């Protein structure tokens, strides 16, 4: 006959040794979770706004820019990196609370910040002596949001107990 108390104790004996390792692999974002979640939403809004010559971020990401719009390689790299790290990895790290994903978010958002600055610069300069078309509002909003995300993930990954 099965004794429920004995079964519970045997399950507990298996789980207790795993607890420190599980706690070591996880983060507790606390109030930063709200900041990161808002930043993920702002990144999605930034993808809807114009980036390059009226083409929005999602159009650049999926290669659906209007005909005649010249989009360089740097804004495309930025669109991929910002979506991957600023939205996907950040959301996955919040949901799973895994330290490895938070660290990937910190490193990826840092790299995406650099690509965002290069994308903004590429829109301001041309090969001639005339200024470029200038960065769109979505490009600037995404860059600022990635800076905030980078600081949030860095603080979360390096202030772990």
CSV table of C-alpha atoms in Angstrom, one decimal:
chain,number,residue,atom,x,y,z
A,1,UNK,CA,0.0,0.0,0.0
A,2,UNK,CA,1.3,3.5,-0.9
A,3,UNK,CA,1.8,5.9,1.9
A,4,UNK,CA,1.3,9.5,0.6
A,5,UNK,CA,3.6,10.9,3.3
A,6,UNK,CA,6.4,8.6,2.3
A,7,UNK,CA,5.9,9.4,-1.4
A,8,UNK,CA,6.0,13.1,-0.6
A,9,UNK,CA,9.2,12.7,1.4
A,10,UNK,CA,10.9,10.7,-1.3
A,11,UNK,CA,10.0,13.4,-3.8
A,12,UNK,CA,11.4,16.0,-1.4
A,13,UNK,CA,14.6,14.1,-1.0
A,14,UNK,CA,15.1,14.2,-4.8
A,15,UNK,CA,14.2,17.9,-5.1
A,16,UNK,CA,16.2,19.4,-2.1
A,17,UNK,CA,19.7,18.6,-3.5
A,18,UNK,CA,18.7,20.3,-6.8
A,19,UNK,CA,17.5,23.5,-5.2
A,20,UNK,CA,20.8,25.4,-4.8
A,21,UNK,CA,21.8,24.7,-8.4
A,22,UNK,CA,18.3,25.8,-9.6
A,23,UNK,CA,18.6,29.0,-7.5
A,24,UNK,CA,22.0,29.7,-8.8
A,25,UNK,CA,20.8,29.5,-12.5
A,26,UNK,CA,17.9,31.9,-12.0
A,27,UNK,CA,17.6,35.6,-11.5
A,28,UNK,CA,15.0,37.6,-9.6
A,29,UNK,CA,14.4,40.8,-11.5
A,30,UNK,CA,12.1,42.3,-9.0
A,31,UNK,CA,11.0,45.8,-10.0
A,32,UNK,CA,13.4,45.8,-13.0
A,33,UNK,CA,11.0,43.2,-14.6
A,34,UNK,CA,8.5,46.0,-15.2
A,35,UNK,CA,11.1,48.3,-16.7
A,36,UNK,CA,12.3,45.5,-19.0
A,37,UNK,CA,8.7,44.7,-20.0
A,38,UNK,CA,8.0,48.3,-20.9
A,39,UNK,CA,11.2,48.5,-22.9
A,40,UNK,CA,10.2,45.4,-24.9
A,41,UNK,CA,6.9,47.1,-25.7
A,42,UNK,CA,8.7,50.3,-26.7
A,43,UNK,CA,10.9,48.3,-29.0
A,44,UNK,CA,7.9,46.9,-30.7
A,45,UNK,CA,6.4,50.4,-31.1
A,46,UNK,CA,9.7,51.6,-32.4
A,47,UNK,CA,9.6,48.9,-35.1
A,48,UNK,CA,6.3,50.4,-36.3
A,49,UNK,CA,7.7,53.9,-36.6
A,50,UNK,CA,9.7,55.2,-39.6
A,51,UNK,CA,13.4,54.4,-39.6
A,52,UNK,CA,14.9,55.0,-43.1
A,53,UNK,CA,13.3,57.3,-45.7
A,54,UNK,CA,9.8,56.5,-44.4
A,55,UNK,CA,10.4,52.7,-44.2
A,56,UNK,CA,9.4,51.3,-40.8
A,57,UNK,CA,11.6,48.9,-38.8
A,58,UNK,CA,9.4,45.9,-39.5
A,59,UNK,CA,9.6,46.6,-43.2
A,60,UNK,CA,13.4,46.8,-43.0
A,61,UNK,CA,13.5,43.6,-40.9
A,62,UNK,CA,11.4,41.6,-43.4
A,63,UNK,CA,12.8,43.2,-46.5
A,64,UNK,CA,9.5,44.8,-47.4
A,65,UNK,CA,10.7,48.4,-47.8
A,66,UNK,CA,8.9,50.5,-50.4
A,67,UNK,CA,10.3,50.5,-53.9
A,68,UNK,CA,13.0,53.0,-54.5
A,69,UNK,CA,14.0,53.2,-50.8
A,70,UNK,CA,17.7,52.6,-50.4
A,71,UNK,CA,18.5,50.8,-47.2
A,72,UNK,CA,22.1,50.0,-46.3
A,73,UNK,CA,23.4,46.9,-44.5
A,74,UNK,CA,23.8,48.6,-41.1
A,75,UNK,CA,20.0,49.4,-40.6
A,76,UNK,CA,19.2,45.8,-41.6
A,77,UNK,CA,21.8,44.4,-39.1
A,78,UNK,CA,20.3,46.7,-36.5
A,79,UNK,CA,16.8,45.6,-37.2
A,80,UNK,CA,17.7,42.0,-36.8
A,81,UNK,CA,19.8,42.5,-33.6
A,82,UNK,CA,17.3,44.8,-31.9
A,83,UNK,CA,14.4,42.4,-32.6
A,84,UNK,CA,16.4,39.3,-31.6
A,85,UNK,CA,17.9,40.7,-28.4
A,86,UNK,CA,15.7,43.7,-27.5
A,87,UNK,CA,12.5,41.7,-27.9
A,88,UNK,CA,12.9,38.0,-28.2
A,89,UNK,CA,15.8,37.3,-25.8
A,90,UNK,CA,14.6,39.9,-23.3
A,91,UNK,CA,11.1,38.5,-23.2
A,92,UNK,CA,12.4,34.9,-22.9
A,93,UNK,CA,14.7,36.0,-20.0
A,94,UNK,CA,11.8,37.6,-18.2
A,95,UNK,CA,9.6,34.6,-18.6
A,96,UNK,CA,12.2,31.9,-17.8
A,97,UNK,CA,14.2,34.0,-15.3
A,98,UNK,CA,17.3,32.1,-16.4
A,99,UNK,CA,20.6,33.8,-15.8
A,100,UNK,CA,22.1,32.6,-19.1
A,101,UNK,CA,19.3,34.3,-21.0
A,102,UNK,CA,19.7,37.5,-19.0
A,103,UNK,CA,23.4,37.5,-19.7
A,104,UNK,CA,22.7,36.9,-23.4
A,105,UNK,CA,20.3,39.9,-23.2
A,106,UNK,CA,22.9,42.1,-21.6
A,107,UNK,CA,25.6,41.2,-24.2
A,108,UNK,CA,23.1,41.3,-27.1
A,109,UNK,CA,21.5,44.6,-26.2
A,110,UNK,CA,25.0,46.1,-25.8
A,111,UNK,CA,25.9,44.9,-29.3
A,112,UNK,CA,22.6,46.1,-30.6
A,113,UNK,CA,23.2,49.5,-29.0
A,114,UNK,CA,26.4,49.8,-31.0
A,115,UNK,CA,24.7,48.8,-34.2
A,116,UNK,CA,21.9,51.3,-33.5
A,117,UNK,CA,24.5,54.1,-33.2
A,118,UNK,CA,26.1,53.0,-36.4
A,119,UNK,CA,22.6,52.9,-38.1
A,120,UNK,CA,21.9,56.5,-37.0
A,121,UNK,CA,25.3,57.6,-38.2
A,122,UNK,CA,24.8,55.9,-41.5
A,123,UNK,CA,21.6,57.8,-42.1
A,124,UNK,CA,23.3,61.1,-41.4
A,125,UNK,CA,26.2,60.7,-43.7
A,126,UNK,CA,26.6,60.1,-47.4
A,127,UNK,CA,29.4,59.8,-49.8
A,128,UNK,CA,28.8,63.3,-51.2
A,129,UNK,CA,29.1,66.5,-49.3
A,130,UNK,CA,25.4,66.7,-48.7
A,131,UNK,CA,23.8,65.4,-45.5
A,132,UNK,CA,21.9,62.2,-45.6
A,133,UNK,CA,18.2,61.7,-45.1
A,134,UNK,CA,18.5,61.5,-41.4
A,135,UNK,CA,17.4,58.8,-39.0
A,136,UNK,CA,13.7,58.3,-38.4
A,137,UNK,CA,11.9,58.5,-35.1
A,138,UNK,CA,11.8,54.8,-34.7
A,139,UNK,CA,15.5,54.4,-35.1
A,140,UNK,CA,16.2,56.9,-32.4
A,141,UNK,CA,13.6,55.6,-30.0
A,142,UNK,CA,14.9,52.0,-30.5
A,143,UNK,CA,18.5,53.2,-29.8
A,144,UNK,CA,17.5,54.9,-26.6
A,145,UNK,CA,15.4,51.9,-25.5
A,146,UNK,CA,18.3,49.6,-26.1
A,147,UNK,CA,20.6,51.7,-23.9
A,148,UNK,CA,18.1,51.4,-21.1
A,149,UNK,CA,17.7,47.6,-21.7
A,150,UNK,CA,21.5,47.1,-21.7
A,151,UNK,CA,21.8,48.8,-18.3
A,152,UNK,CA,18.9,46.9,-16.8
A,153,UNK,CA,20.3,43.5,-18.0
A,154,UNK,CA,23.9,44.3,-16.9
A,155,UNK,CA,22.7,45.3,-13.4
A,156,UNK,CA,20.6,42.1,-13.2
A,157,UNK,CA,23.3,39.8,-14.3
A,158,UNK,CA,26.1,41.2,-12.2
A,159,UNK,CA,24.2,41.9,-9.0
A,160,UNK,CA,23.2,38.3,-8.5
A,161,UNK,CA,23.7,36.8,-5.0
